[in-house]
JSON list of C-alpha atoms in Angstrom, two decimals:
[
{"chain": "A", "resi": 1, "resn": "MET", "atom": "CA", "xyz": [18.69, 23.04, 38.79]},
{"chain": "A", "resi": 2, "resn": "LYS", "atom": "CA", "xyz": [15.74, 23.64, 36.66]},
{"chain": "A", "resi": 3, "resn": "ILE", "atom": "CA", "xyz": [16.74, 20.98, 34.02]},
{"chain": "A", "resi": 4, "resn": "ASN", "atom": "CA", "xyz": [16.59, 18.31, 36.41]},
{"chain": "A", "resi": 5, "resn": "GLN", "atom": "CA", "xyz": [13.41, 19.41, 37.74]},
{"chain": "A", "resi": 6, "resn": "GLU", "atom": "CA", "xyz": [11.92, 19.06, 34.10]},
{"chain": "A", "resi": 7, "resn": "LEU", "atom": "CA", "xyz": [13.83, 16.00, 32.98]},
{"chain": "A", "resi": 8, "resn": "PRO", "atom": "CA", "xyz": [11.75, 13.43, 35.71]},
{"chain": "A", "resi": 9, "resn": "SER", "atom": "CA", "xyz": [8.52, 14.75, 34.62]},
{"chain": "A", "resi": 10, "resn": "GLN", "atom": "CA", "xyz": [9.38, 14.50, 30.77]},
{"chain": "A", "resi": 11, "resn": "MET", "atom": "CA", "xyz": [10.19, 10.74, 31.51]},
{"chain": "A", "resi": 12, "resn": "ASP", "atom": "CA", "xyz": [6.96, 10.11, 33.75]},
{"chain": "A", "resi": 13, "resn": "THR", "atom": "CA", "xyz": [5.02, 11.26, 30.88]},
{"chain": "A", "resi": 14, "resn": "THR", "atom": "CA", "xyz": [6.95, 9.02, 28.28]},
{"chain": "A", "resi": 15, "resn": "THR", "atom": "CA", "xyz": [6.51, 6.04, 30.90]},
{"chain": "A", "resi": 16, "resn": "LYS", "atom": "CA", "xyz": [2.71, 6.79, 31.03]},
{"chain": "A", "resi": 17, "resn": "ASN", "atom": "CA", "xyz": [2.02, 6.88, 27.50]},
{"chain": "A", "resi": 18, "resn": "GLN", "atom": "CA", "xyz": [4.33, 3.29, 26.59]},
{"chain": "A", "resi": 19, "resn": "LYS", "atom": "CA", "xyz": [1.80, 2.30, 29.89]},
{"chain": "A", "resi": 20, "resn": "ALA", "atom": "CA", "xyz": [-1.22, 3.31, 28.29]},
{"chain": "A", "resi": 21, "resn": "ALA", "atom": "CA", "xyz": [-0.32, 1.72, 24.94]},
{"chain": "A", "resi": 22, "resn": "ALA", "atom": "CA", "xyz": [0.62, -1.48, 26.57]},
{"chain": "A", "resi": 23, "resn": "ASP", "atom": "CA", "xyz": [-2.42, -1.82, 28.43]},
{"chain": "A", "resi": 24, "resn": "GLY", "atom": "CA", "xyz": [-4.25, -2.39, 24.89]},
{"chain": "A", "resi": 25, "resn": "ARG", "atom": "CA", "xyz": [-5.64, 1.52, 25.32]},
{"chain": "A", "resi": 26, "resn": "PRO", "atom": "CA", "xyz": [-5.26, 3.04, 22.07]},
{"chain": "A", "resi": 27, "resn": "SER", "atom": "CA", "xyz": [-2.58, 6.22, 21.76]},
{"chain": "A", "resi": 28, "resn": "PHE", "atom": "CA", "xyz": [-3.43, 9.34, 21.22]},
{"chain": "A", "resi": 29, "resn": "ASP", "atom": "CA", "xyz": [-1.45, 9.34, 18.05]},
{"chain": "A", "resi": 30, "resn": "GLY", "atom": "CA", "xyz": [-3.56, 5.99, 16.95]},
{"chain": "A", "resi": 31, "resn": "MET", "atom": "CA", "xyz": [-6.79, 7.88, 17.79]},
{"chain": "A", "resi": 32, "resn": "VAL", "atom": "CA", "xyz": [-6.27, 10.79, 15.68]},
{"chain": "A", "resi": 33, "resn": "GLN", "atom": "CA", "xyz": [-5.20, 8.75, 12.67]},
{"chain": "A", "resi": 34, "resn": "SER", "atom": "CA", "xyz": [-8.15, 6.59, 12.81]},
{"chain": "A", "resi": 35, "resn": "GLN", "atom": "CA", "xyz": [-10.40, 9.81, 13.12]},
{"chain": "A", "resi": 36, "resn": "THR", "atom": "CA", "xyz": [-8.45, 11.40, 10.43]},
{"chain": "A", "resi": 37, "resn": "HIS", "atom": "CA", "xyz": [-9.03, 8.45, 8.31]},
{"chain": "A", "resi": 38, "resn": "LYS", "atom": "CA", "xyz": [-12.85, 8.15, 8.82]},
{"chain": "A", "resi": 39, "resn": "LEU", "atom": "CA", "xyz": [-12.90, 11.68, 7.81]},
{"chain": "A", "resi": 40, "resn": "LYS", "atom": "CA", "xyz": [-11.06, 11.10, 4.66]},
{"chain": "A", "resi": 41, "resn": "GLN", "atom": "CA", "xyz": [-13.32, 8.10, 3.82]},
{"chain": "A", "resi": 42, "resn": "GLN", "atom": "CA", "xyz": [-16.69, 10.63, 4.56]},
{"chain": "A", "resi": 43, "resn": "GLU", "atom": "CA", "xyz": [-15.33, 13.09, 2.53]},
{"chain": "A", "resi": 44, "resn": "VAL", "atom": "CA", "xyz": [-14.32, 10.75, -0.42]},
{"chain": "A", "resi": 45, "resn": "GLN", "atom": "CA", "xyz": [-18.06, 9.08, -0.15]},
{"chain": "A", "resi": 46, "resn": "GLN", "atom": "CA", "xyz": [-19.57, 12.40, -0.31]},
{"chain": "A", "resi": 47, "resn": "LEU", "atom": "CA", "xyz": [-17.44, 13.32, -3.32]},
{"chain": "A", "resi": 48, "resn": "MET", "atom": "CA", "xyz": [-18.98, 10.44, -5.10]},
{"chain": "A", "resi": 49, "resn": "LYS", "atom": "CA", "xyz": [-22.41, 10.92, -4.20]},
{"chain": "A", "resi": 50, "resn": "ASN", "atom": "CA", "xyz": [-22.22, 14.31, -5.86]},
{"chain": "A", "resi": 51, "resn": "ILE", "atom": "CA", "xyz": [-20.41, 13.24, -8.88]},
{"chain": "A", "resi": 52, "resn": "THR", "atom": "CA", "xyz": [-23.30, 10.22, -9.27]},
{"chain": "A", "resi": 53, "resn": "LEU", "atom": "CA", "xyz": [-25.95, 12.88, -8.96]},
{"chain": "A", "resi": 54, "resn": "GLN", "atom": "CA", "xyz": [-24.23, 15.51, -11.83]},
{"chain": "A", "resi": 55, "resn": "GLY", "atom": "CA", "xyz": [-23.64, 12.41, -13.98]},
{"chain": "A", "resi": 56, "resn": "ASP", "atom": "CA", "xyz": [-27.29, 12.07, -13.95]},
{"chain": "A", "resi": 57, "resn": "LYS", "atom": "CA", "xyz": [-28.13, 15.52, -14.54]},
{"chain": "A", "resi": 58, "resn": "LEU", "atom": "CA", "xyz": [-25.67, 15.68, -17.47]},
{"chain": "A", "resi": 59, "resn": "ALA", "atom": "CA", "xyz": [-27.50, 12.55, -19.24]},
{"chain": "A", "resi": 60, "resn": "ARG", "atom": "CA", "xyz": [-30.63, 14.42, -18.87]},
{"chain": "A", "resi": 61, "resn": "PHE", "atom": "CA", "xyz": [-30.10, 17.85, -19.90]},
{"chain": "A", "resi": 62, "resn": "ARG", "atom": "CA", "xyz": [-26.56, 17.34, -21.89]},
{"chain": "A", "resi": 63, "resn": "SER", "atom": "CA", "xyz": [-25.47, 20.96, -21.57]},
{"chain": "A", "resi": 64, "resn": "PHE", "atom": "CA", "xyz": [-21.60, 22.04, -21.57]},
{"chain": "A", "resi": 65, "resn": "ARG", "atom": "CA", "xyz": [-22.21, 23.56, -17.96]},
{"chain": "A", "resi": 66, "resn": "ASP", "atom": "CA", "xyz": [-22.99, 20.38, -17.06]},
{"chain": "A", "resi": 67, "resn": "LEU", "atom": "CA", "xyz": [-20.04, 18.70, -18.60]},
{"chain": "A", "resi": 68, "resn": "VAL", "atom": "CA", "xyz": [-17.69, 21.18, -17.16]},
{"chain": "A", "resi": 69, "resn": "LYS", "atom": "CA", "xyz": [-18.93, 20.43, -13.67]},
{"chain": "A", "resi": 70, "resn": "PHE", "atom": "CA", "xyz": [-18.92, 16.93, -13.89]},
{"chain": "A", "resi": 71, "resn": "LYS", "atom": "CA", "xyz": [-15.31, 17.24, -14.88]},
{"chain": "A", "resi": 72, "resn": "ARG", "atom": "CA", "xyz": [-14.51, 19.38, -12.25]},
{"chain": "A", "resi": 73, "resn": "MET", "atom": "CA", "xyz": [-15.72, 16.90, -9.97]},
{"chain": "A", "resi": 74, "resn": "VAL", "atom": "CA", "xyz": [-13.99, 14.17, -11.21]},
{"chain": "A", "resi": 75, "resn": "LYS", "atom": "CA", "xyz": [-10.72, 16.35, -11.28]},
{"chain": "A", "resi": 76, "resn": "GLY", "atom": "CA", "xyz": [-11.25, 16.77, -7.85]},
{"chain": "A", "resi": 77, "resn": "PHE", "atom": "CA", "xyz": [-12.00, 13.09, -6.64]},
{"chain": "A", "resi": 78, "resn": "LEU", "atom": "CA", "xyz": [-8.64, 12.22, -8.64]},
{"chain": "A", "resi": 79, "resn": "GLN", "atom": "CA", "xyz": [-6.66, 14.94, -6.72]},
{"chain": "A", "resi": 80, "resn": "GLU", "atom": "CA", "xyz": [-8.36, 13.95, -3.23]},
{"chain": "A", "resi": 81, "resn": "THR", "atom": "CA", "xyz": [-7.85, 9.95, -4.10]},
{"chain": "A", "resi": 82, "resn": "VAL", "atom": "CA", "xyz": [-4.49, 9.92, -5.85]},
{"chain": "A", "resi": 83, "resn": "TYR", "atom": "CA", "xyz": [-2.34, 12.60, -4.51]},
{"chain": "A", "resi": 84, "resn": "ASN", "atom": "CA", "xyz": [-3.40, 11.42, -0.91]},
{"chain": "A", "resi": 85, "resn": "GLY", "atom": "CA", "xyz": [-3.61, 7.80, -1.60]},
{"chain": "A", "resi": 86, "resn": "LEU", "atom": "CA", "xyz": [-0.43, 7.73, -2.83]},
{"chain": "A", "resi": 87, "resn": "ASP", "atom": "CA", "xyz": [1.18, 9.49, -0.44]},
{"chain": "A", "resi": 88, "resn": "LEU", "atom": "CA", "xyz": [-0.33, 7.35, 1.91]},
{"chain": "A", "resi": 89, "resn": "GLN", "atom": "CA", "xyz": [0.68, 4.13, 0.29]},
{"chain": "A", "resi": 90, "resn": "LYS", "atom": "CA", "xyz": [4.15, 5.41, -0.40]},
{"chain": "A", "resi": 91, "resn": "SER", "atom": "CA", "xyz": [4.70, 5.18, 3.54]},
{"chain": "A", "resi": 92, "resn": "HIS", "atom": "CA", "xyz": [3.10, 1.86, 3.89]},
{"chain": "A", "resi": 93, "resn": "SER", "atom": "CA", "xyz": [4.30, 0.02, 0.93]},
{"chain": "A", "resi": 94, "resn": "PHE", "atom": "CA", "xyz": [7.63, -0.25, -0.83]},
{"chain": "A", "resi": 95, "resn": "SER", "atom": "CA", "xyz": [6.44, -1.90, -4.05]},
{"chain": "A", "resi": 96, "resn": "MET", "atom": "CA", "xyz": [5.81, 0.34, -6.92]},
{"chain": "A", "resi": 97, "resn": "ASP", "atom": "CA", "xyz": [3.81, -1.94, -8.68]},
{"chain": "A", "resi": 98, "resn": "GLY", "atom": "CA", "xyz": [0.36, -0.28, -6.78]},
{"chain": "A", "resi": 99, "resn": "ASN", "atom": "CA", "xyz": [1.21, 3.13, -8.11]},
{"chain": "A", "resi": 100, "resn": "ASN", "atom": "CA", "xyz": [1.57, 2.24, -11.79]},
{"chain": "A", "resi": 101, "resn": "SER", "atom": "CA", "xyz": [-2.07, 0.35, -11.33]},
{"chain": "A", "resi": 102, "resn": "LYS", "atom": "CA", "xyz": [-3.26, 4.07, -9.99]},
{"chain": "A", "resi": 103, "resn": "LEU", "atom": "CA", "xyz": [-1.57, 5.85, -12.72]},
{"chain": "A", "resi": 104, "resn": "ALA", "atom": "CA", "xyz": [-3.30, 3.56, -15.26]},
{"chain": "A", "resi": 105, "resn": "ILE", "atom": "CA", "xyz": [-6.80, 4.18, -13.71]},
{"chain": "A", "resi": 106, "resn": "VAL", "atom": "CA", "xyz": [-6.21, 7.98, -13.78]},
{"chain": "A", "resi": 107, "resn": "LYS", "atom": "CA", "xyz": [-5.55, 7.79, -17.44]},
{"chain": "A", "resi": 108, "resn": "GLU", "atom": "CA", "xyz": [-8.21, 5.44, -18.22]},
{"chain": "A", "resi": 109, "resn": "VAL", "atom": "CA", "xyz": [-10.74, 7.84, -16.23]},
{"chain": "A", "resi": 110, "resn": "ASP", "atom": "CA", "xyz": [-8.90, 10.65, -18.64]},
{"chain": "A", "resi": 111, "resn": "GLU", "atom": "CA", "xyz": [-9.54, 9.17, -21.37]},
{"chain": "A", "resi": 112, "resn": "LYS", "atom": "CA", "xyz": [-13.13, 8.30, -20.60]},
{"chain": "A", "resi": 113, "resn": "LEU", "atom": "CA", "xyz": [-13.72, 11.87, -20.01]},
{"chain": "A", "resi": 114, "resn": "ILE", "atom": "CA", "xyz": [-12.55, 12.85, -23.33]},
{"chain": "A", "resi": 115, "resn": "GLU", "atom": "CA", "xyz": [-14.83, 10.22, -24.92]},
{"chain": "A", "resi": 116, "resn": "LEU", "atom": "CA", "xyz": [-17.72, 11.71, -22.78]},
{"chain": "A", "resi": 117, "resn": "THR", "atom": "CA", "xyz": [-17.18, 15.60, -23.77]},
{"chain": "A", "resi": 118, "resn": "GLU", "atom": "CA", "xyz": [-17.06, 13.80, -27.78]},
{"chain": "A", "resi": 119, "resn": "ASP", "atom": "CA", "xyz": [-20.38, 12.32, -26.87]},
{"chain": "A", "resi": 120, "resn": "ILE", "atom": "CA", "xyz": [-22.13, 14.96, -25.32]},
{"chain": "A", "resi": 121, "resn": "MET", "atom": "CA", "xyz": [-20.66, 17.41, -28.35]},
{"chain": "A", "resi": 122, "resn": "ASN", "atom": "CA", "xyz": [-22.49, 14.98, -30.42]},
{"chain": "A", "resi": 123, "resn": "GLN", "atom": "CA", "xyz": [-26.21, 15.50, -29.67]},
{"chain": "A", "resi": 124, "resn": "GLU", "atom": "CA", "xyz": [-27.20, 12.09, -31.78]},
{"chain": "A", "resi": 125, "resn": "LYS", "atom": "CA", "xyz": [-25.92, 9.70, -29.05]},
{"chain": "A", "resi": 126, "resn": "LYS", "atom": "CA", "xyz": [-28.86, 8.23, -26.78]},
{"chain": "A", "resi": 127, "resn": "THR", "atom": "CA", "xyz": [-29.25, 8.84, -23.22]},
{"chain": "A", "resi": 128, "resn": "VAL", "atom": "CA", "xyz": [-28.34, 5.34, -22.43]},
{"chain": "A", "resi": 129, "resn": "ASP", "atom": "CA", "xyz": [-25.00, 5.32, -23.85]},
{"chain": "A", "resi": 130, "resn": "LEU", "atom": "CA", "xyz": [-24.25, 8.71, -22.18]},
{"chain": "A", "resi": 131, "resn": "LEU", "atom": "CA", "xyz": [-25.34, 7.02, -19.04]},
{"chain": "A", "resi": 132, "resn": "GLY", "atom": "CA", "xyz": [-23.51, 3.89, -19.47]},
{"chain": "A", "resi": 133, "resn": "LEU", "atom": "CA", "xyz": [-19.78, 5.96, -19.82]},
{"chain": "A", "resi": 134, "resn": "ILE", "atom": "CA", "xyz": [-20.82, 7.88, -16.77]},
{"chain": "A", "resi": 135, "resn": "GLY", "atom": "CA", "xyz": [-21.01, 4.64, -15.25]},
{"chain": "A", "resi": 136, "resn": "GLU", "atom": "CA", "xyz": [-17.91, 3.40, -16.50]},
{"chain": "A", "resi": 137, "resn": "ILE", "atom": "CA", "xyz": [-16.03, 6.84, -14.83]},
{"chain": "A", "resi": 138, "resn": "LYS", "atom": "CA", "xyz": [-17.92, 6.29, -11.50]},
{"chain": "A", "resi": 139, "resn": "GLY", "atom": "CA", "xyz": [-16.64, 2.40, -11.76]},
{"chain": "A", "resi": 140, "resn": "LEU", "atom": "CA", "xyz": [-12.85, 3.50, -12.18]},
{"chain": "A", "resi": 141, "resn": "LEU", "atom": "CA", "xyz": [-13.21, 6.09, -9.55]},
{"chain": "A", "resi": 142, "resn": "VAL", "atom": "CA", "xyz": [-14.63, 3.19, -6.87]},
{"chain": "A", "resi": 143, "resn": "ASN", "atom": "CA", "xyz": [-11.56, 0.92, -8.44]},
{"chain": "A", "resi": 144, "resn": "LEU", "atom": "CA", "xyz": [-9.25, 3.74, -7.80]},
{"chain": "A", "resi": 145, "resn": "TYR", "atom": "CA", "xyz": [-10.08, 4.53, -4.51]},
{"chain": "A", "resi": 146, "resn": "THR", "atom": "CA", "xyz": [-10.22, 0.55, -3.14]}
]
């Protein structure tokens, strides 16, 4: 008897959810996904802002401590965008071409970080050259995210 009483109530809630989606109102799942996406975008934008500030500090002071912090920030950005972004892309896309381009950008970012490390170690480099290299890295990160 108890099973019969629960079954109609479950069917009623399913019908209500379907009606809400048919009325044009967003479903709860859609609202949660939308808010999650907004929060992730804000987080990535904040990471990029922090990377920009740290890159400016690195160009001014040229210390290894600032270099290590900059690299860690870039690594955190890559983890956030690549790992979450590629999972998202796999669920919405069947082509593997997009993944290959993302991996190529990550490899290029890594090469630029190595070049930046060498430039920091070579104290004769001009600050303008360092700023240019930091700008290239930031550009690659933006390209990776979009």
